[in-house]
């Protein structure tokens, strides 16, 4: 690829990441899940943007480990059903009759533990894919993708995301100030006393930002009547809910016994997408905003998006294939099926085909400590 | 261009109006300076220009404000965005995007400017404000002056006819202030923009102003088409104006150049005047000792092998550019951070090991944002908490505070205090423990001349009590007024450590206005000139 360095369209990265996440959601095979995490890690290492967000992948990786630990821990507490080879015998606690469905303690089996481990791993890898997307795209650039009808809501989300890191530096400053006044900086009481000033600081900041946005033309009324604007927004929101329900159906479709997997799925997904598109098109007709240097969608964008969607398509097509299921009961060494593994490897392509990140955005390191 | 017709502004819940009967017309192409003490309503007046008052802030506005033939009563701020560009006090808080180029385009995006026009205007603005080399930079990585210029650029791209700037240089070091003011000058002269700005640091801007609006207590605004006339009566005036008033010069000089022309006679008359004798160097053991210290963040050293000693009765000014390590030096002495190499000792202790009352009695530190130290619901509660923290007898803090600000009630919320009063309260809180060393980080950035004078008196009293004070500051006037020693940091090294008088006359960068006017007569402040002046000279 001789593509000059530039930032890839944020939508391409998100499609790629969501494709990988979809594939992860469809399997509990630990080898495939680890492969997905590794592929995401490789691409992040090659193409992440500089700045605080580039650490998202590691942050989400750690968070994923916590998720696995919690899931396995829960198995110890509530999982004592006793099917399979017993690993530990815990004392069983009798529960009142109105909690009939739950057991506390009892025999913990290898089968149950492995099953919990694989499920935790699946959730962790989905999180890692989202973290990868955050490392590859500055979240505020996502605002460019928000449909015009939802622009206001998009701004709110992006603003709260940029305020969160500021809140952390605020709390750090308040901790240092507490020490200066000779108070302890640890313990719940200290945190309680710091919370109020921290939040009032964040509030002041939000008000200042709102004033600035108001003076800079944010939220100008277009020439469209309010009724039409509300209709557009309703269309887009309903459409997006449809898309989410449809995706939920597709993701859980392979899991036997999940509720309503016949109702959700493709039909709802398509109907939702159509609604959302109609709303966006209608809203787009009122020209109250323009976009400065919109991101182009060229060949690299196509390659990145498709390379992420291929594993998703393969995993969905395979359905409830036993090779995609982690061998928990009875315990065994997981297989490495060839086709899904190759599909996941395709998603590593962006490490090569995506254009490099321009180096002048790396000027962050010149930051002057205030 | 801007017409205020009998404007009165009353905020919700306020008993008295903030502005009363403002009746002023600002012609096109003028640079208008709004002058008044803190809390006098300067920001309110500026916000009426684009309708933030009352549309955004609430409150009631009687009368009429008309900008570029549009009435702000009928047009909320967003509809005026193409006529008035408004830049708030802290530009960082107003940034919506995160890179320079996107920020410049944001206003135009909201105004639905066509993409090709947008692109062209962004390029124009980058050139106009000298931002070309910064175009892809993240906003967080910019210095204060660059930030302020980006904020101005981001409203300029909409091609407004009026620019409103709230304290554009108060928080900046002298070099950054120069950058911003040069840019504003260019806008006024080359584009014929009408600029309305407020500023505490009058010495930086008053010579550029075409008109001064003076805010009086009670919210009246007096319009002076000649800035010199305003300065003749203003309770707030830069040192050069005070000197002109003392010497009776007519017309009153506003710049160093004008004053030097008037001052030839005065210089001759005072040619033999000796400056007040410098206090003898203290023989006492150093109360704070920084020895060969290297410090910084991770792999970046902000200070390298720095050694500084502070004696009792010293008032030390730590000077240098933003990022030179001034704040790092202070937090080392306060034990807020540990040195990577070298030792720090305060009254014989390692300050990082101090905590609780032991810390309060050794070091007091008022950070850049004095509000960080205050978290109670009322001033009275804050003072009682400070007494308990320091183990001082009840009422100590309140007495300290009340002596300086007798007008503030105990029930007032610390958040409602003006900048200067909040600093006073934070100082009182820190002084409750009577610390050996008092550290102040940029204490004068939000202060008007009166509040500054009060601060100077308080610091002098500390020194008389045998305590030491260390101030990180850019304010050469404050240094000339109170400091006994000057330490200059640059690029992590101490490049100057001398008594403040020889420091001030050694370089124009550190010379206060009076020294520049009187050179080679070694007098630094108006008070010093007054002391050596024979009584019969009219004042």
GROMACS .gro file of N, CA and C in nm, chain B residues 74 84-85 89 96 197 228-229 248 255 290 327 344 360 375 453 456 489 535:
model
   57
  444UNK      N    1  -3.412   4.008   2.088
  444UNK     CA    2  -3.481   3.923   1.990
  444UNK      C    3  -3.391   3.811   1.939
  454UNK      N    4  -2.111   3.858   1.650
  454UNK     CA    5  -2.028   3.881   1.768
  454UNK      C    6  -1.949   3.755   1.800
  455UNK      N    7  -1.818   3.769   1.813
  455UNK     CA    8  -1.736   3.658   1.859
  455UNK      C    9  -1.704   3.680   2.006
  459UNK      N   10  -1.316   3.382   2.973
  459UNK     CA   11  -1.193   3.401   3.048
  459UNK      C   12  -1.095   3.285   3.032
  466UNK      N   13  -1.461   2.287   2.209
  466UNK     CA   14  -1.557   2.180   2.185
  466UNK      C   15  -1.488   2.059   2.122
  567UNK      N   16  -1.286   4.460   2.532
  567UNK     CA   17  -1.218   4.366   2.620
  567UNK      C   18  -1.206   4.420   2.761
  598UNK      N   19  -0.675   5.853   2.852
  598UNK     CA   20  -0.595   5.925   2.950
  598UNK      C   21  -0.685   5.992   3.053
  599UNK      N   22  -0.801   6.043   3.008
  599UNK     CA   23  -0.894   6.104   3.101
  599UNK      C   24  -0.947   6.003   3.200
  618UNK      N   25   0.238   6.502   3.819
  618UNK     CA   26   0.151   6.602   3.760
  618UNK      C   27   0.170   6.622   3.611
  625UNK      N   28   0.195   5.501   2.825
  625UNK     CA   29   0.296   5.403   2.788
  625UNK      C   30   0.431   5.447   2.843
  660UNK      N   31   1.695   2.365   4.938
  660UNK     CA   32   1.683   2.273   4.825
  660UNK      C   33   1.825   2.250   4.775
  697UNK      N   34   0.639   2.594   3.944
  697UNK     CA   35   0.543   2.521   4.027
  697UNK      C   36   0.606   2.396   4.085
  714UNK      N   37   1.558   1.792   4.994
  714UNK     CA   38   1.483   1.911   5.030
  714UNK      C   39   1.462   1.906   5.180
  730UNK      N   40   0.113   2.164   5.861
  730UNK     CA   41   0.053   2.298   5.857
  730UNK      C   42   0.141   2.400   5.929
  745UNK      N   43  -1.356   2.391   5.083
  745UNK     CA   44  -1.464   2.300   5.044
  745UNK      C   45  -1.579   2.301   5.142
  823UNK      N   46  -0.230   4.525   4.641
  823UNK     CA   47  -0.166   4.606   4.745
  823UNK      C   48  -0.189   4.541   4.882
  826UNK      N   49   0.034   4.251   4.923
  826UNK     CA   50   0.171   4.293   4.949
  826UNK      C   51   0.190   4.326   5.097
  859UNK      N   52   1.434   3.082   3.692
  859UNK     CA   53   1.455   2.948   3.637
  859UNK      C   54   1.440   2.954   3.486
  905UNK      N   55   0.900   6.784   4.896
  905UNK     CA   56   0.757   6.800   4.920
  905UNK      C   57   0.690   6.902   4.829
   0.00000   0.00000   0.00000
